[in-house]
PDB file of C-alpha atoms and ligand atoms in Angstrom:
ATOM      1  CA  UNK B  13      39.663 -63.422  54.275  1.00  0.00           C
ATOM      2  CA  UNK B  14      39.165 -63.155  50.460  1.00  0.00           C
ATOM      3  CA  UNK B  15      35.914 -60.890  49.734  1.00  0.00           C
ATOM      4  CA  UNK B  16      32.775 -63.337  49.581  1.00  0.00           C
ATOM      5  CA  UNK B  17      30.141 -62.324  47.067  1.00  0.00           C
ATOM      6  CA  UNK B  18      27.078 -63.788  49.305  1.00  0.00           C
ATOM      7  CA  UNK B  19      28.613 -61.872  52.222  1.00  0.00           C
ATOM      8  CA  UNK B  20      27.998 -58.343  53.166  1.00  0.00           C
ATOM      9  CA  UNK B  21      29.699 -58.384  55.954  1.00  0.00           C
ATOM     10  CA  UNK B  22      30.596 -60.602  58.737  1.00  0.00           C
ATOM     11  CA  UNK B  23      28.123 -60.172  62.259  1.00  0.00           C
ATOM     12  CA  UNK B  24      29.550 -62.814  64.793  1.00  0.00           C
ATOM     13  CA  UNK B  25      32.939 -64.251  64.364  1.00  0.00           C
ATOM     14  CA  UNK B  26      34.359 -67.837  65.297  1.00  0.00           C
ATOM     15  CA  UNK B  27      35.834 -66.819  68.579  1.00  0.00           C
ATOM     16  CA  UNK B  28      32.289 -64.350  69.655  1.00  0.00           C
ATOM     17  CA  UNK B  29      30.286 -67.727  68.840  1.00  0.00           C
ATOM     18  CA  UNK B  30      32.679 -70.146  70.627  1.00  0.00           C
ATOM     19  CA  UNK B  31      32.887 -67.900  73.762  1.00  0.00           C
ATOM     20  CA  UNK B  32      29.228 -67.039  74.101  1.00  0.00           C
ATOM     21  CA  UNK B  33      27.798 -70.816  73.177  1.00  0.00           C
ATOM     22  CA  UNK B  34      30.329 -71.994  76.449  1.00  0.00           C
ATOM     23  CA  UNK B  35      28.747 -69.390  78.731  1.00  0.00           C
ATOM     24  CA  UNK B  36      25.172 -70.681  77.198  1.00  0.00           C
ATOM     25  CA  UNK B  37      26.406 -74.038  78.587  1.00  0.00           C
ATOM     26  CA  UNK B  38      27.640 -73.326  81.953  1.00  0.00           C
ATOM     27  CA  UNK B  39      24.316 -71.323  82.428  1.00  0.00           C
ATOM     28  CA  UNK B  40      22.183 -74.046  81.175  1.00  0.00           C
ATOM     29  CA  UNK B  41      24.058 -76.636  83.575  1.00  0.00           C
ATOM     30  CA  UNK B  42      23.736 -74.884  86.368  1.00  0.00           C
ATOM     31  CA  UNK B  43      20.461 -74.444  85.884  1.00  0.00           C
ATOM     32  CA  UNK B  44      19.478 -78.284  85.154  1.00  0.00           C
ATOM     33  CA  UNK B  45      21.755 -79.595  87.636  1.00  0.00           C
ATOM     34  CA  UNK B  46      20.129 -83.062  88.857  1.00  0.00           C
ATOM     35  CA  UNK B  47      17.204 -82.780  86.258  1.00  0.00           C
ATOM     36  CA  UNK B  48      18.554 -84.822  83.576  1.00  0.00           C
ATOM     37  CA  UNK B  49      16.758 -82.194  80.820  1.00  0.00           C
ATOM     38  CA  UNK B  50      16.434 -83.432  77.866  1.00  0.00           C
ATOM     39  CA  UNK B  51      17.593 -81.385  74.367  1.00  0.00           C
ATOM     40  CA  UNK B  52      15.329 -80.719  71.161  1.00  0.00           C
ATOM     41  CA  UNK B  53      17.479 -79.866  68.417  1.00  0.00           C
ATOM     42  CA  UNK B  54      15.243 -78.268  65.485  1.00  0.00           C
ATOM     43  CA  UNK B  55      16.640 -79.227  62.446  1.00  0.00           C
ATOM     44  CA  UNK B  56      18.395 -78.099  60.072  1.00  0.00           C
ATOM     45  CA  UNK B  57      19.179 -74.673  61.527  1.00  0.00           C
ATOM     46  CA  UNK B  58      20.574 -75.721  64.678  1.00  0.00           C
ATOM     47  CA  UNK B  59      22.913 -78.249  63.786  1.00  0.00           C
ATOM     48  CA  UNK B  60      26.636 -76.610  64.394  1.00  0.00           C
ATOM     49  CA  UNK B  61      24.986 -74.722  67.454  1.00  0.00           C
ATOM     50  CA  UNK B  62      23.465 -77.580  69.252  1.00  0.00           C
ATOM     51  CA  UNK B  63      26.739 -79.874  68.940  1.00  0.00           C
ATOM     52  CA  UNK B  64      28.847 -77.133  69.899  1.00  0.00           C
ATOM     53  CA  UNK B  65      26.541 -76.477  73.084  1.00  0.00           C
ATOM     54  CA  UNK B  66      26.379 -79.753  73.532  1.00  0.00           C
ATOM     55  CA  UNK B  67      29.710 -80.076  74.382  1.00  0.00           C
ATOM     56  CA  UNK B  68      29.238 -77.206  76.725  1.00  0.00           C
ATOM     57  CA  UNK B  69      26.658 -78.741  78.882  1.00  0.00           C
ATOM     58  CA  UNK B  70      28.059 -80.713  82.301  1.00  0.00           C
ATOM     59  CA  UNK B  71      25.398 -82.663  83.469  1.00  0.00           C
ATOM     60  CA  UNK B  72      23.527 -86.087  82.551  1.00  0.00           C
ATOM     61  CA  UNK B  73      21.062 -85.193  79.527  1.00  0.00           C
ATOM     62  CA  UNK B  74      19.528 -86.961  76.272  1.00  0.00           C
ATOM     63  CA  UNK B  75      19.386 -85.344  72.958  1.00  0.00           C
ATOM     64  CA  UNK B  76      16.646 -85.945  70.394  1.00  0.00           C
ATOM     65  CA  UNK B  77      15.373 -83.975  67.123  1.00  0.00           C
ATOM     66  CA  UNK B  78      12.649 -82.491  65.266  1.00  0.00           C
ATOM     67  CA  UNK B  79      13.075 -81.031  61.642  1.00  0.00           C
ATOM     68  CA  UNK B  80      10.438 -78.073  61.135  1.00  0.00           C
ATOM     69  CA  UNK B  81      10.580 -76.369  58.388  1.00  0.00           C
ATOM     70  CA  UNK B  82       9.119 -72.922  57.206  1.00  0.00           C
ATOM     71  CA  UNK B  83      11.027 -70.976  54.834  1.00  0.00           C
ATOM     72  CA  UNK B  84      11.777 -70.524  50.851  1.00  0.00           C
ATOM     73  CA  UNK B  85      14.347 -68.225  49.921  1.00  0.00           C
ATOM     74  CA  UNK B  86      15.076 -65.094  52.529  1.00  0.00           C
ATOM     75  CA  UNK B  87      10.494 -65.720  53.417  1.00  0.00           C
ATOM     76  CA  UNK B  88       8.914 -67.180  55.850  1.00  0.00           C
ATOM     77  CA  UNK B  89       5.757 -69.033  54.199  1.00  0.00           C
ATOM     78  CA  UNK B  90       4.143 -68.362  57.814  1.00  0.00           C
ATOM     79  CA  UNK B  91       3.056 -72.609  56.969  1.00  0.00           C
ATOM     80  CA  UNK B  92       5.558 -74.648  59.551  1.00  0.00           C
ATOM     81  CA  UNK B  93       5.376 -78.445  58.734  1.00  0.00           C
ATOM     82  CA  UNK B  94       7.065 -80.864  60.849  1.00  0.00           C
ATOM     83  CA  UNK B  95       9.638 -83.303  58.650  1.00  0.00           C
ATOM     84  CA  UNK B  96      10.892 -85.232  61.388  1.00  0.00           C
ATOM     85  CA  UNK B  97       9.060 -85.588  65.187  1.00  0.00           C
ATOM     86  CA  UNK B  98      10.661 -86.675  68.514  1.00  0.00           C
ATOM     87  CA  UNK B  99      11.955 -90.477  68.618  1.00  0.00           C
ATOM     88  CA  UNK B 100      11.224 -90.564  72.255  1.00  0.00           C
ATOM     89  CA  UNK B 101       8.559 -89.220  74.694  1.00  0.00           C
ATOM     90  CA  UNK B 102       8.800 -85.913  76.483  1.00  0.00           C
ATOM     91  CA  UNK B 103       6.766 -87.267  79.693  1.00  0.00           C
ATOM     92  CA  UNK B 104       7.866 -85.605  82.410  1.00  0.00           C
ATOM     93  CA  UNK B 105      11.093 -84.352  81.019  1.00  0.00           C
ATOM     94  CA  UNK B 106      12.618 -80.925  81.361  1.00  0.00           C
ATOM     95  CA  UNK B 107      13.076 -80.047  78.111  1.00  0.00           C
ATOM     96  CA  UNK B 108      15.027 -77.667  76.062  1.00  0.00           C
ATOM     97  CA  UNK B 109      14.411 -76.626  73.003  1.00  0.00           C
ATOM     98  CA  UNK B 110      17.834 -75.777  70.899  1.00  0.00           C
ATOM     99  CA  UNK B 111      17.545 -72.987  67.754  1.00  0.00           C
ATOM    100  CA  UNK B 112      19.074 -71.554  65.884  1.00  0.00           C
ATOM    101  CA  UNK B 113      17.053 -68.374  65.900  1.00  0.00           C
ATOM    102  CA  UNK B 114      13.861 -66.949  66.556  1.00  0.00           C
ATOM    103  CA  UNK B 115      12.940 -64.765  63.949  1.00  0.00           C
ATOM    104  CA  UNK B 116       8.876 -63.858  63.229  1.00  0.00           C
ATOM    105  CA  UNK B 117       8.446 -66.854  66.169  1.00  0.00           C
ATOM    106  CA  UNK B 118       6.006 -68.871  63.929  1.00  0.00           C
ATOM    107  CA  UNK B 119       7.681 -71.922  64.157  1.00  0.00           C
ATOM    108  CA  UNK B 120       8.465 -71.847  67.802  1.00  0.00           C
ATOM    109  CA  UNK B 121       4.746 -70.995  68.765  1.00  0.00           C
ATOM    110  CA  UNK B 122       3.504 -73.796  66.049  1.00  0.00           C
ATOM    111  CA  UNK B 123       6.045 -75.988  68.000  1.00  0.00           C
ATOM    112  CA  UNK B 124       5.354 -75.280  71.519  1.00  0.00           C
ATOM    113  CA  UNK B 125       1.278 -75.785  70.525  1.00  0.00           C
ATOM    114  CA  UNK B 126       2.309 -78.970  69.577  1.00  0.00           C
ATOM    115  CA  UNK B 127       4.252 -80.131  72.378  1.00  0.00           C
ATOM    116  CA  UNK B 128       2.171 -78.364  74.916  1.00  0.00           C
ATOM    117  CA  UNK B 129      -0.202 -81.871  75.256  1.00  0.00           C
ATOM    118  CA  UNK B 130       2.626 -84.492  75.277  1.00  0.00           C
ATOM    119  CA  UNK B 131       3.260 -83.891  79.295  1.00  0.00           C
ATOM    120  CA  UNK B 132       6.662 -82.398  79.832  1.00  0.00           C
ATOM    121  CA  UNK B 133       7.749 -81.150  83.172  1.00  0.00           C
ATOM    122  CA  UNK B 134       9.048 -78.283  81.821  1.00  0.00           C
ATOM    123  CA  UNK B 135      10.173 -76.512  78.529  1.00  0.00           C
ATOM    124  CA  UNK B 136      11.998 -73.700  77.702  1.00  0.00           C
ATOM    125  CA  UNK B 137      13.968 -72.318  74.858  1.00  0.00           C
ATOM    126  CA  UNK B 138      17.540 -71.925  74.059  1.00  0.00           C
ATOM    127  CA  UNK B 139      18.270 -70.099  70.540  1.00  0.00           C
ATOM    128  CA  UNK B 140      21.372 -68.631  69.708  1.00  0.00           C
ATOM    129  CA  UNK B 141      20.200 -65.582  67.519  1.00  0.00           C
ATOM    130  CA  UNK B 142      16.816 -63.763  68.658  1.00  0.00           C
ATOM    131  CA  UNK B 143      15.616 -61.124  65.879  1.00  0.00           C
ATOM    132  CA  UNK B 144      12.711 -59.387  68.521  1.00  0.00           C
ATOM    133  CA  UNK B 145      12.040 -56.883  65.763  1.00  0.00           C
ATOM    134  CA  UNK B 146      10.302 -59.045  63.218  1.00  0.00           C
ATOM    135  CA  UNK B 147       7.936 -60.729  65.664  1.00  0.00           C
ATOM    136  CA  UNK B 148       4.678 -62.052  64.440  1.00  0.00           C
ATOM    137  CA  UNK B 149       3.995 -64.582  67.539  1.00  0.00           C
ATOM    138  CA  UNK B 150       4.511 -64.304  71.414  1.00  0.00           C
ATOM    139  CA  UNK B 151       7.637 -66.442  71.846  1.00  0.00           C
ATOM    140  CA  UNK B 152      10.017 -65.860  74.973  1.00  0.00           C
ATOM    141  CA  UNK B 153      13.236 -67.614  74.724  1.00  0.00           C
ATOM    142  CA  UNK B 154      14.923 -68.370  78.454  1.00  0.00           C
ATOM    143  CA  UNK B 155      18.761 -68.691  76.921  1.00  0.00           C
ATOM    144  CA  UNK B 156      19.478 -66.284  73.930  1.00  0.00           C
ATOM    145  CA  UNK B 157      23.242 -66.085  72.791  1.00  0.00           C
ATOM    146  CA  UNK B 158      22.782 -62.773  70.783  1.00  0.00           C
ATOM    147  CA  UNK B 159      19.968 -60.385  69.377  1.00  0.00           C
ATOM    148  CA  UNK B 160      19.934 -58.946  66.057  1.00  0.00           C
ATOM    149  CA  UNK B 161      18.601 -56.275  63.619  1.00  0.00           C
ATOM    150  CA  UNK B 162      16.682 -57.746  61.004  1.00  0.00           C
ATOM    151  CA  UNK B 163      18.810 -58.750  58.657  1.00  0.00           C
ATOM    152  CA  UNK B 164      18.971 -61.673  56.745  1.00  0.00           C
ATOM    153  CA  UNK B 165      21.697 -64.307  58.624  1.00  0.00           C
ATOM    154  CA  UNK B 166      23.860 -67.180  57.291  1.00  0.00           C
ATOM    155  CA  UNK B 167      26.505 -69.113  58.573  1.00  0.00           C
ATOM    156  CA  UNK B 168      26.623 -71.596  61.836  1.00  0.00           C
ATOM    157  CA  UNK B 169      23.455 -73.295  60.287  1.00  0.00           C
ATOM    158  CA  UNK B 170      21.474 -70.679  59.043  1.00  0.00           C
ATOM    159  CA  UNK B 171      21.147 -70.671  55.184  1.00  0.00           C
ATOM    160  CA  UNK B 172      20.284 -68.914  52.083  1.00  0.00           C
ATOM    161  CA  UNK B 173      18.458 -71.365  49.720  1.00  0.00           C
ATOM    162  CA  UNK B 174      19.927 -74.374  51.692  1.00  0.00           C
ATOM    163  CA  UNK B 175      23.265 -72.747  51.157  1.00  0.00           C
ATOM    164  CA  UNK B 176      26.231 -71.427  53.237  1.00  0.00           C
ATOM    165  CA  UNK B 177      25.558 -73.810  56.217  1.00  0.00           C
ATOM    166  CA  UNK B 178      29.097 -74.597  56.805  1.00  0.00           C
ATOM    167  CA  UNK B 179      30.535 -71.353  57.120  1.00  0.00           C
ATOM    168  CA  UNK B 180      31.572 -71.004  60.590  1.00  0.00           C
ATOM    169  CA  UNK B 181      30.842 -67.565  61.499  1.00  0.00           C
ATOM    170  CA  UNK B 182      27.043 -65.328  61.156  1.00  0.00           C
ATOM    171  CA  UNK B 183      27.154 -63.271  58.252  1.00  0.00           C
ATOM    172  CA  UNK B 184      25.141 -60.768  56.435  1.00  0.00           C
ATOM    173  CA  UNK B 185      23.555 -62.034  53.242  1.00  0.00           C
ATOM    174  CA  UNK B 186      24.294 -59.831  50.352  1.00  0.00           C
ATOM    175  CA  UNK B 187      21.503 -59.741  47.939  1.00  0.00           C
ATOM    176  CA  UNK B 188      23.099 -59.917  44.651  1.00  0.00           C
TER     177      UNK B 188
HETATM  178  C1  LIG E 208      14.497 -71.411  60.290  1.00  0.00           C
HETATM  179  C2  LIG E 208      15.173 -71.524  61.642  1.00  0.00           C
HETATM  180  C3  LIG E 208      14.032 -71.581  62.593  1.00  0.00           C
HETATM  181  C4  LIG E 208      12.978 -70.745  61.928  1.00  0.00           C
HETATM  182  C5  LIG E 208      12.895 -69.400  62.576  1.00  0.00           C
HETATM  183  O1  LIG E 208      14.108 -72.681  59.880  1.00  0.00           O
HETATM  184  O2  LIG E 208      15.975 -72.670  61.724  1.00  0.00           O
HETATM  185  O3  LIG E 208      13.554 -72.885  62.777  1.00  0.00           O
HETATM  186  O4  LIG E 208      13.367 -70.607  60.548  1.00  0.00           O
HETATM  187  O5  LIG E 208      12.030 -68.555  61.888  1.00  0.00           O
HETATM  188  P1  LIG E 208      10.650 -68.041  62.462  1.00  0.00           P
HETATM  189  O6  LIG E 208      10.858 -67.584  63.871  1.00  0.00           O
HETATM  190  O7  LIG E 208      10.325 -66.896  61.526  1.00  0.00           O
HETATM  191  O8  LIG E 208       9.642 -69.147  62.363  1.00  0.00           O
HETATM  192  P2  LIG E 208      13.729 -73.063  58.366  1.00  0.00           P
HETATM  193  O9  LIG E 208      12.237 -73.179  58.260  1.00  0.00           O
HETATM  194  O10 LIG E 208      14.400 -72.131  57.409  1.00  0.00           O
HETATM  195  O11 LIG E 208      14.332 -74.514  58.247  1.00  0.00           O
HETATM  196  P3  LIG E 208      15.867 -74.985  58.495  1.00  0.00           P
HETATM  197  O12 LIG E 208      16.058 -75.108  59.983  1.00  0.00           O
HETATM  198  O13 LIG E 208      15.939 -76.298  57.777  1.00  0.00           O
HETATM  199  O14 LIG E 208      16.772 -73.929  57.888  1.00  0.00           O
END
């Protein structure tokens, strides 16, 4: 691949995200098998994860969306605001949450606050990159594809001013 002058370097390729989203999958079936869960995509991060889990998963679900929002530039404001909420109620669903990553876990703890109340059956949270190291709230992901350093991520969803959603692999941001 020709050098990339936003990339430092690339983390997890194509093929490492392809292989470890179908394991996610098979786990997560097996797991909900007969319990028709029902899958929270938080957007925008988790777009290219949760449709390529999606296709993954083997048993009867439903798939709705939230769009949460947090950051400005490579910062987390620590202020999450919800964009977009659920279309349909979470009443005794199992529910998974799909991410992209948990980073400082702000927006996952603001998020599970605010579905704690709306009577789920059970919720748990499936994010493909978990960065432990920069923790600011408790957060404990059941289904992580991959931990790593802190670094700043793009690629597979993950952005850098809204950009470089569409590259198909995680890469390290290079700041210029
Ligand atoms: C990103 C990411 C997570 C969150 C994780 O969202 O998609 O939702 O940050 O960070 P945290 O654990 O430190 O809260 P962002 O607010 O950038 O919005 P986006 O999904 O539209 O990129």
């Amino acid at each position: 691949m020709p050098e990339q002058p936003f990339l430092e370097r690339i983390l997890i390729s194509e093929e490492q995200l392809a292989a470890r989203v179908h394991e996610l999958g098979r786990q997560i079936s097996a797991d909900y098998r007969g319990k028709q869960p029902l899958f929270v995509g938080i957007l925008r991060g988790c777009i290219l994860f949760y449709a390529d889990l999606m296709k993954n998963i083997s048993v009867d679900c439903t798939m709705d969306f939230m769009c949460l929002s947090s950051y400005a530039g490579t910062g987390s404001t620590g202020h999450v605001r919800t964009m977009l909420d659920l279309r349909e109620s979470i009443k005794g669903r199992h529910v998974v949450i799909v991410e992209d990553i948990v980073d400082t876990g702000l927006t996952l703890d603001y998020l599970m606050q605010h579905l704690k109340d709306r009577g789920a059956a059970s919720i748990e949270i499936c994010c493909l990159l978990d960065k432990p190291s920069n923790r600011k709230a408790e957060v404990h992901p059941k289904y992580v594809g991959f931990t790593v350093e802190n670094e700043f991520v793009i690629g597979y969803g993950l952005d850098y001013n809204e950009l470089y959603r569409n590259l198909p692999y995680i890469g390290v941001f290079k700041k210029q």
